[in-house]
Amino acid sequence: MANHSVPSMPICIQENISLKKFNTFRFDATARYLAIISTLDELRDATHWANYHAIPIKMVGEGSNLLVTEDVNALVLINRLSGLTLTERENDYLLTVAAGENWHKTVTYTVDNNMGGLENLALIPGSVGACPIQNIGAYGVEAGEFIDAIEVLDRETLTTKWLLKHECQFAYRDSRFKHDWATKYFILAVRFILNKHHEIKASYSGLSDLLPLEPTIKDVYKSVCQTRIKKLPDPNLIGNAGSFFKNPIVSQQQYDALLRIYPDLVAFPMKDNWKLAAGWLIEKAGWKGYKKDGVGVYEKQALCLVNHATDDGKKLMLLEQAIKQDINDKFNVELEREPIRLV
Ligand SMILES: Cc1cc2nc3c(=O)[nH]c(=O)nc-3n(C[C@H](O)[C@H](O)[C@H](O)COP(=O)(O)OP(=O)(O)OC[C@H]3O[C@@H](n4cnc5c(N)ncnc54)[C@H](O)[C@@H]3O)c2cc1C
């Protein structure tokens, strides 16, 4: 007979917890409920309890792509599922990694074992479980290229299943997990296919200058790490979420018009369109190094907004709006935020 008793609150759930240490911007706000999840049973129990009481659930990894601006009247789950398995096949490796594992540690593991593919994505902060959400990318490579399948928990039925890569609709900083799957699944694990005959991608500008003529996987990894350390703010020292805006995609016509006015415009060709360097637009508009109300634009990379000294994420949203408006006024280009607001 079905059990209709009211589920009691699982012991892993705590009440009224500060989110400051759970987001790399280090903005403060309170989660009504929060649980650190280390096992599938804990995840199922917490989800069942919240579903029963109609409490919304927010899954968080390492909080490096989150914008926290206000108290969250929900159950925040911090994913710390762990484990990694490797299967060697004739032509490739299958690497299955639990969602709560650290992304950079996973990349380092593959490089240390001479498995190619993920080396261009070294030093991106965050968890493995979040890598498919926005299909993380850097230096000409995207995680989706190496994903074979993703294990998920259905939030309603509490059953698990594997979703195949072709179902995920990976695109530039995008996937179905940001759209129709946003409230449907929790990611439990990601399976990567790493081909033994891997082609090294080292031509990306800024990377190739540091590399020998025939670079190894480890050379690329080291050069990516060096470049990132030089260019990007370390979240342990200054609050940030990496690139704050996506690179906007414009038509050939709009690109031509901009190029006539700005011959130094930085843009990357796509199949039918152009991807403009959002950092170039923001720097050109004079925002680089700007500081106000404890937030600002990083002095070495205009694409990164930073938290110098405030707990209040709303200050950053005001800066975001001011930059968006200015870029629209000056270039007739709409910027879109990359980090996801936790509400
Ligand atoms: C200094 C710096 C540099 C960065 N550089 C890059 C870069 O080069 N390229 C790039 O693409 N990104 C970059 N980022 C952004 C960030 O590192 C990635 O988006 C990363 O994948 C976020 O991982 P996370 O675990 O911190 O996710 P979180 O910020 O915790 O979550 C991000 C989103 O994913 C969802 N989510 C997280 N885990 C799960 C799960 N298991 N199941 C379902 N949903 C989940 C959350 O609900 C949220 O919507 C950078 C960030 C920083 C701070």
PDB file of N, CA and C and ligand atoms in Angstrom, residues 22 24 58-66 79 99 123-131 133-138 173 177 185-188 228 232-235 240-243 338 340 342, ligand 1:
ATOM      1  N   PHE A  22      29.025  30.217  -0.829  1.00  0.00           N
ATOM      2  CA  PHE A  22      28.604  29.305  -1.891  1.00  0.00           C
ATOM      3  C   PHE A  22      28.509  29.985  -3.266  1.00  0.00           C
ATOM      4  N   THR A  24      31.026  32.576  -5.989  1.00  0.00           N
ATOM      5  CA  THR A  24      32.374  33.146  -6.119  1.00  0.00           C
ATOM      6  C   THR A  24      32.372  34.674  -6.212  1.00  0.00           C
ATOM      7  N   LYS A  58      16.773  24.793  -5.852  1.00  0.00           N
ATOM      8  CA  LYS A  58      17.843  25.339  -6.711  1.00  0.00           C
ATOM      9  C   LYS A  58      19.083  24.490  -6.514  1.00  0.00           C
ATOM     10  N   MET A  59      19.602  23.930  -7.586  1.00  0.00           N
ATOM     11  CA  MET A  59      20.834  23.136  -7.504  1.00  0.00           C
ATOM     12  C   MET A  59      22.035  24.050  -7.747  1.00  0.00           C
ATOM     13  N   VAL A  60      23.048  23.923  -6.929  1.00  0.00           N
ATOM     14  CA  VAL A  60      24.255  24.746  -7.074  1.00  0.00           C
ATOM     15  C   VAL A  60      25.459  23.812  -7.053  1.00  0.00           C
ATOM     16  N   GLY A  61      26.471  24.139  -7.863  1.00  0.00           N
ATOM     17  CA  GLY A  61      27.723  23.390  -7.817  1.00  0.00           C
ATOM     18  C   GLY A  61      28.702  24.158  -6.948  1.00  0.00           C
ATOM     19  N   GLU A  62      29.625  24.891  -7.601  1.00  0.00           N
ATOM     20  CA  GLU A  62      30.581  25.689  -6.837  1.00  0.00           C
ATOM     21  C   GLU A  62      30.250  27.181  -6.883  1.00  0.00           C
ATOM     22  N   GLY A  63      29.104  27.529  -7.463  1.00  0.00           N
ATOM     23  CA  GLY A  63      28.645  28.920  -7.432  1.00  0.00           C
ATOM     24  C   GLY A  63      29.507  29.881  -8.232  1.00  0.00           C
ATOM     25  N   SER A  64      30.202  29.372  -9.276  1.00  0.00           N
ATOM     26  CA  SER A  64      31.089  30.260 -10.038  1.00  0.00           C
ATOM     27  C   SER A  64      30.422  30.852 -11.273  1.00  0.00           C
ATOM     28  N   ASN A  65      29.139  30.557 -11.435  1.00  0.00           N
ATOM     29  CA  ASN A  65      28.403  31.190 -12.540  1.00  0.00           C
ATOM     30  C   ASN A  65      27.049  31.674 -12.030  1.00  0.00           C
ATOM     31  N   LEU A  66      27.057  32.147 -10.798  1.00  0.00           N
ATOM     32  CA  LEU A  66      25.809  32.540 -10.141  1.00  0.00           C
ATOM     33  C   LEU A  66      25.844  34.011  -9.768  1.00  0.00           C
ATOM     34  N   ASN A  79      25.766  20.557  -4.656  1.00  0.00           N
ATOM     35  CA  ASN A  79      26.088  19.231  -5.196  1.00  0.00           C
ATOM     36  C   ASN A  79      27.531  18.846  -4.880  1.00  0.00           C
ATOM     37  N   ALA A  99      28.822  14.551 -10.591  1.00  0.00           N
ATOM     38  CA  ALA A  99      28.556  15.979 -10.793  1.00  0.00           C
ATOM     39  C   ALA A  99      29.284  16.894  -9.816  1.00  0.00           C
ATOM     40  N   LEU A 123      41.520  25.008 -15.736  1.00  0.00           N
ATOM     41  CA  LEU A 123      41.374  26.147 -14.808  1.00  0.00           C
ATOM     42  C   LEU A 123      40.038  26.901 -14.888  1.00  0.00           C
ATOM     43  N   ILE A 124      39.057  26.337 -15.591  1.00  0.00           N
ATOM     44  CA  ILE A 124      37.709  26.926 -15.507  1.00  0.00           C
ATOM     45  C   ILE A 124      37.157  26.501 -14.149  1.00  0.00           C
ATOM     46  N   PRO A 125      36.733  27.461 -13.323  1.00  0.00           N
ATOM     47  CA  PRO A 125      36.209  27.077 -12.011  1.00  0.00           C
ATOM     48  C   PRO A 125      34.902  26.291 -12.132  1.00  0.00           C
ATOM     49  N   GLY A 126      34.537  25.607 -11.052  1.00  0.00           N
ATOM     50  CA  GLY A 126      33.216  24.982 -11.027  1.00  0.00           C
ATOM     51  C   GLY A 126      33.250  23.474 -10.967  1.00  0.00           C
ATOM     52  N   SER A 127      32.054  22.905 -10.977  1.00  0.00           N
ATOM     53  CA  SER A 127      31.880  21.461 -10.828  1.00  0.00           C
ATOM     54  C   SER A 127      31.678  20.816 -12.195  1.00  0.00           C
ATOM     55  N   VAL A 128      31.876  19.518 -12.258  1.00  0.00           N
ATOM     56  CA  VAL A 128      31.652  18.771 -13.497  1.00  0.00           C
ATOM     57  C   VAL A 128      30.165  18.823 -13.876  1.00  0.00           C
ATOM     58  N   GLY A 129      29.292  18.759 -12.876  1.00  0.00           N
ATOM     59  CA  GLY A 129      27.850  18.734 -13.140  1.00  0.00           C
ATOM     60  C   GLY A 129      27.343  19.993 -13.820  1.00  0.00           C
ATOM     61  N   ALA A 130      28.055  21.089 -13.651  1.00  0.00           N
ATOM     62  CA  ALA A 130      27.602  22.339 -14.281  1.00  0.00           C
ATOM     63  C   ALA A 130      28.158  22.506 -15.690  1.00  0.00           C
ATOM     64  N   CYS A 131      29.150  21.688 -16.070  1.00  0.00           N
ATOM     65  CA  CYS A 131      29.793  21.948 -17.375  1.00  0.00           C
ATOM     66  C   CYS A 131      28.833  21.830 -18.558  1.00  0.00           C
ATOM     67  N   ILE A 133      25.657  22.649 -18.522  1.00  0.00           N
ATOM     68  CA  ILE A 133      24.574  23.640 -18.446  1.00  0.00           C
ATOM     69  C   ILE A 133      24.790  24.732 -19.493  1.00  0.00           C
ATOM     70  N   GLN A 134      25.966  25.382 -19.425  1.00  0.00           N
ATOM     71  CA  GLN A 134      26.215  26.415 -20.444  1.00  0.00           C
ATOM     72  C   GLN A 134      27.276  25.921 -21.443  1.00  0.00           C
ATOM     73  N   ASN A 135      27.518  24.600 -21.462  1.00  0.00           N
ATOM     74  CA  ASN A 135      28.478  24.052 -22.420  1.00  0.00           C
ATOM     75  C   ASN A 135      29.765  24.866 -22.341  1.00  0.00           C
ATOM     76  N   ILE A 136      30.447  24.756 -21.200  1.00  0.00           N
ATOM     77  CA  ILE A 136      31.599  25.638 -20.937  1.00  0.00           C
ATOM     78  C   ILE A 136      32.601  25.565 -22.089  1.00  0.00           C
ATOM     79  N   GLY A 137      33.221  26.688 -22.334  1.00  0.00           N
ATOM     80  CA  GLY A 137      34.149  26.751 -23.454  1.00  0.00           C
ATOM     81  C   GLY A 137      35.283  27.705 -23.189  1.00  0.00           C
ATOM     82  N   ALA A 138      36.414  27.438 -23.843  1.00  0.00           N
ATOM     83  CA  ALA A 138      37.562  28.346 -23.783  1.00  0.00           C
ATOM     84  C   ALA A 138      38.583  27.904 -24.822  1.00  0.00           C
ATOM     85  N   ARG A 173      27.649  28.622 -25.209  1.00  0.00           N
ATOM     86  CA  ARG A 173      27.222  28.914 -23.822  1.00  0.00           C
ATOM     87  C   ARG A 173      25.755  28.536 -23.589  1.00  0.00           C
ATOM     88  N   PHE A 177      19.569  22.408 -20.818  1.00  0.00           N
ATOM     89  CA  PHE A 177      19.501  22.536 -19.355  1.00  0.00           C
ATOM     90  C   PHE A 177      19.220  23.980 -18.930  1.00  0.00           C
ATOM     91  N   TYR A 185      15.507  18.343 -14.500  1.00  0.00           N
ATOM     92  CA  TYR A 185      16.527  17.367 -14.094  1.00  0.00           C
ATOM     93  C   TYR A 185      17.588  17.966 -13.180  1.00  0.00           C
ATOM     94  N   PHE A 186      18.167  17.104 -12.338  1.00  0.00           N
ATOM     95  CA  PHE A 186      19.440  17.406 -11.686  1.00  0.00           C
ATOM     96  C   PHE A 186      20.491  16.540 -12.365  1.00  0.00           C
ATOM     97  N   ILE A 187      21.632  17.112 -12.614  1.00  0.00           N
ATOM     98  CA  ILE A 187      22.707  16.326 -13.240  1.00  0.00           C
ATOM     99  C   ILE A 187      23.462  15.567 -12.152  1.00  0.00           C
ATOM    100  N   LEU A 188      23.604  14.253 -12.377  1.00  0.00           N
ATOM    101  CA  LEU A 188      24.282  13.386 -11.393  1.00  0.00           C
ATOM    102  C   LEU A 188      25.702  13.063 -11.820  1.00  0.00           C
ATOM    103  N   ARG A 228      45.493  32.029 -18.343  1.00  0.00           N
ATOM    104  CA  ARG A 228      44.320  32.358 -17.528  1.00  0.00           C
ATOM    105  C   ARG A 228      44.728  33.053 -16.236  1.00  0.00           C
ATOM    106  N   LEU A 232      42.852  36.559 -15.870  1.00  0.00           N
ATOM    107  CA  LEU A 232      41.550  36.533 -15.195  1.00  0.00           C
ATOM    108  C   LEU A 232      41.680  36.722 -13.684  1.00  0.00           C
ATOM    109  N   PRO A 233      40.701  37.368 -13.070  1.00  0.00           N
ATOM    110  CA  PRO A 233      40.762  37.554 -11.613  1.00  0.00           C
ATOM    111  C   PRO A 233      40.544  36.227 -10.878  1.00  0.00           C
ATOM    112  N   ASP A 234      41.362  35.970  -9.860  1.00  0.00           N
ATOM    113  CA  ASP A 234      41.229  34.742  -9.062  1.00  0.00           C
ATOM    114  C   ASP A 234      40.080  34.943  -8.063  1.00  0.00           C
ATOM    115  N   PRO A 235      39.025  34.109  -8.158  1.00  0.00           N
ATOM    116  CA  PRO A 235      37.864  34.301  -7.262  1.00  0.00           C
ATOM    117  C   PRO A 235      38.221  34.184  -5.780  1.00  0.00           C
ATOM    118  N   ASN A 240      34.189  37.280  -8.352  1.00  0.00           N
ATOM    119  CA  ASN A 240      33.791  37.420  -9.757  1.00  0.00           C
ATOM    120  C   ASN A 240      33.205  36.095 -10.251  1.00  0.00           C
ATOM    121  N   ALA A 241      32.631  36.127 -11.444  1.00  0.00           N
ATOM    122  CA  ALA A 241      32.088  34.901 -12.049  1.00  0.00           C
ATOM    123  C   ALA A 241      32.633  34.737 -13.462  1.00  0.00           C
ATOM    124  N   GLY A 242      33.881  35.157 -13.693  1.00  0.00           N
ATOM    125  CA  GLY A 242      34.466  35.061 -15.034  1.00  0.00           C
ATOM    126  C   GLY A 242      33.811  36.069 -15.965  1.00  0.00           C
ATOM    127  N   SER A 243      33.640  35.687 -17.218  1.00  0.00           N
ATOM    128  CA  SER A 243      33.013  36.598 -18.197  1.00  0.00           C
ATOM    129  C   SER A 243      31.595  36.914 -17.728  1.00  0.00           C
ATOM    130  N   GLU A 338      25.915  36.391 -18.669  1.00  0.00           N
ATOM    131  CA  GLU A 338      26.233  34.952 -18.671  1.00  0.00           C
ATOM    132  C   GLU A 338      25.871  34.284 -17.332  1.00  0.00           C
ATOM    133  N   ILE A 340      23.989  33.067 -13.984  1.00  0.00           N
ATOM    134  CA  ILE A 340      22.559  32.840 -13.788  1.00  0.00           C
ATOM    135  C   ILE A 340      22.155  33.401 -12.427  1.00  0.00           C
ATOM    136  N   LEU A 342      20.345  33.654  -9.031  1.00  0.00           N
ATOM    137  CA  LEU A 342      19.745  32.663  -8.130  1.00  0.00           C
ATOM    138  C   LEU A 342      18.552  33.309  -7.441  1.00  0.00           C
TER     139      LEU A 342
HETATM  140  C1  LIG B   1      37.370  33.231 -12.914  1.00  0.00           C
HETATM  141  C2  LIG B   1      36.306  32.527 -13.714  1.00  0.00           C
HETATM  142  C3  LIG B   1      36.571  32.151 -15.018  1.00  0.00           C
HETATM  143  C4  LIG B   1      35.592  31.471 -15.775  1.00  0.00           C
HETATM  144  N1  LIG B   1      35.908  31.115 -17.044  1.00  0.00           N
HETATM  145  C5  LIG B   1      34.991  30.453 -17.811  1.00  0.00           C
HETATM  146  C6  LIG B   1      35.319  30.042 -19.149  1.00  0.00           C
HETATM  147  O1  LIG B   1      36.431  30.230 -19.616  1.00  0.00           O
HETATM  148  N2  LIG B   1      34.348  29.413 -19.850  1.00  0.00           N
HETATM  149  C7  LIG B   1      33.106  29.141 -19.347  1.00  0.00           C
HETATM  150  O2  LIG B   1      32.290  28.562 -20.060  1.00  0.00           O
HETATM  151  N3  LIG B   1      32.784  29.520 -18.083  1.00  0.00           N
HETATM  152  C8  LIG B   1      33.684  30.163 -17.302  1.00  0.00           C
HETATM  153  N4  LIG B   1      33.360  30.562 -16.027  1.00  0.00           N
HETATM  154  C9  LIG B   1      32.007  30.292 -15.505  1.00  0.00           C
HETATM  155  C10 LIG B   1      31.915  29.009 -14.640  1.00  0.00           C
HETATM  156  O3  LIG B   1      33.182  28.588 -14.250  1.00  0.00           O
HETATM  157  C11 LIG B   1      31.233  27.850 -15.377  1.00  0.00           C
HETATM  158  O4  LIG B   1      29.973  28.246 -15.841  1.00  0.00           O
HETATM  159  C12 LIG B   1      31.061  26.619 -14.488  1.00  0.00           C
HETATM  160  O5  LIG B   1      30.627  25.527 -15.262  1.00  0.00           O
HETATM  161  C13 LIG B   1      30.109  26.834 -13.327  1.00  0.00           C
HETATM  162  O6  LIG B   1      30.213  25.700 -12.473  1.00  0.00           O
HETATM  163  P1  LIG B   1      29.609  25.736 -11.006  1.00  0.00           P
HETATM  164  O7  LIG B   1      29.705  24.370 -10.441  1.00  0.00           O
HETATM  165  O8  LIG B   1      30.283  26.800 -10.228  1.00  0.00           O
HETATM  166  O9  LIG B   1      28.094  26.099 -11.310  1.00  0.00           O
HETATM  167  P2  LIG B   1      27.135  27.022 -10.452  1.00  0.00           P
HETATM  168  O10 LIG B   1      27.573  28.447 -10.602  1.00  0.00           O
HETATM  169  O11 LIG B   1      26.996  26.494  -9.089  1.00  0.00           O
HETATM  170  O12 LIG B   1      25.774  26.831 -11.240  1.00  0.00           O
HETATM  171  C14 LIG B   1      25.615  27.335 -12.547  1.00  0.00           C
HETATM  172  C15 LIG B   1      24.264  26.888 -13.089  1.00  0.00           C
HETATM  173  O13 LIG B   1      24.263  25.473 -13.232  1.00  0.00           O
HETATM  174  C16 LIG B   1      23.209  24.876 -12.476  1.00  0.00           C
HETATM  175  N5  LIG B   1      23.743  23.622 -11.928  1.00  0.00           N
HETATM  176  C17 LIG B   1      24.920  23.448 -11.300  1.00  0.00           C
HETATM  177  N6  LIG B   1      25.109  22.149 -11.011  1.00  0.00           N
HETATM  178  C18 LIG B   1      24.018  21.485 -11.464  1.00  0.00           C
HETATM  179  C19 LIG B   1      23.604  20.107 -11.437  1.00  0.00           C
HETATM  180  N7  LIG B   1      24.362  19.138 -10.925  1.00  0.00           N
HETATM  181  N8  LIG B   1      22.395  19.798 -11.988  1.00  0.00           N
HETATM  182  C20 LIG B   1      21.619  20.749 -12.527  1.00  0.00           C
HETATM  183  N9  LIG B   1      21.951  22.052 -12.570  1.00  0.00           N
HETATM  184  C21 LIG B   1      23.141  22.428 -12.045  1.00  0.00           C
HETATM  185  C22 LIG B   1      22.868  25.887 -11.408  1.00  0.00           C
HETATM  186  O14 LIG B   1      21.521  25.742 -10.995  1.00  0.00           O
HETATM  187  C23 LIG B   1      23.102  27.196 -12.149  1.00  0.00           C
HETATM  188  O15 LIG B   1      21.969  27.482 -12.935  1.00  0.00           O
HETATM  189  C24 LIG B   1      34.320  31.207 -15.224  1.00  0.00           C
HETATM  190  C25 LIG B   1      34.056  31.595 -13.894  1.00  0.00           C
HETATM  191  C26 LIG B   1      35.041  32.241 -13.147  1.00  0.00           C
HETATM  192  C27 LIG B   1      34.750  32.623 -11.717  1.00  0.00           C
END
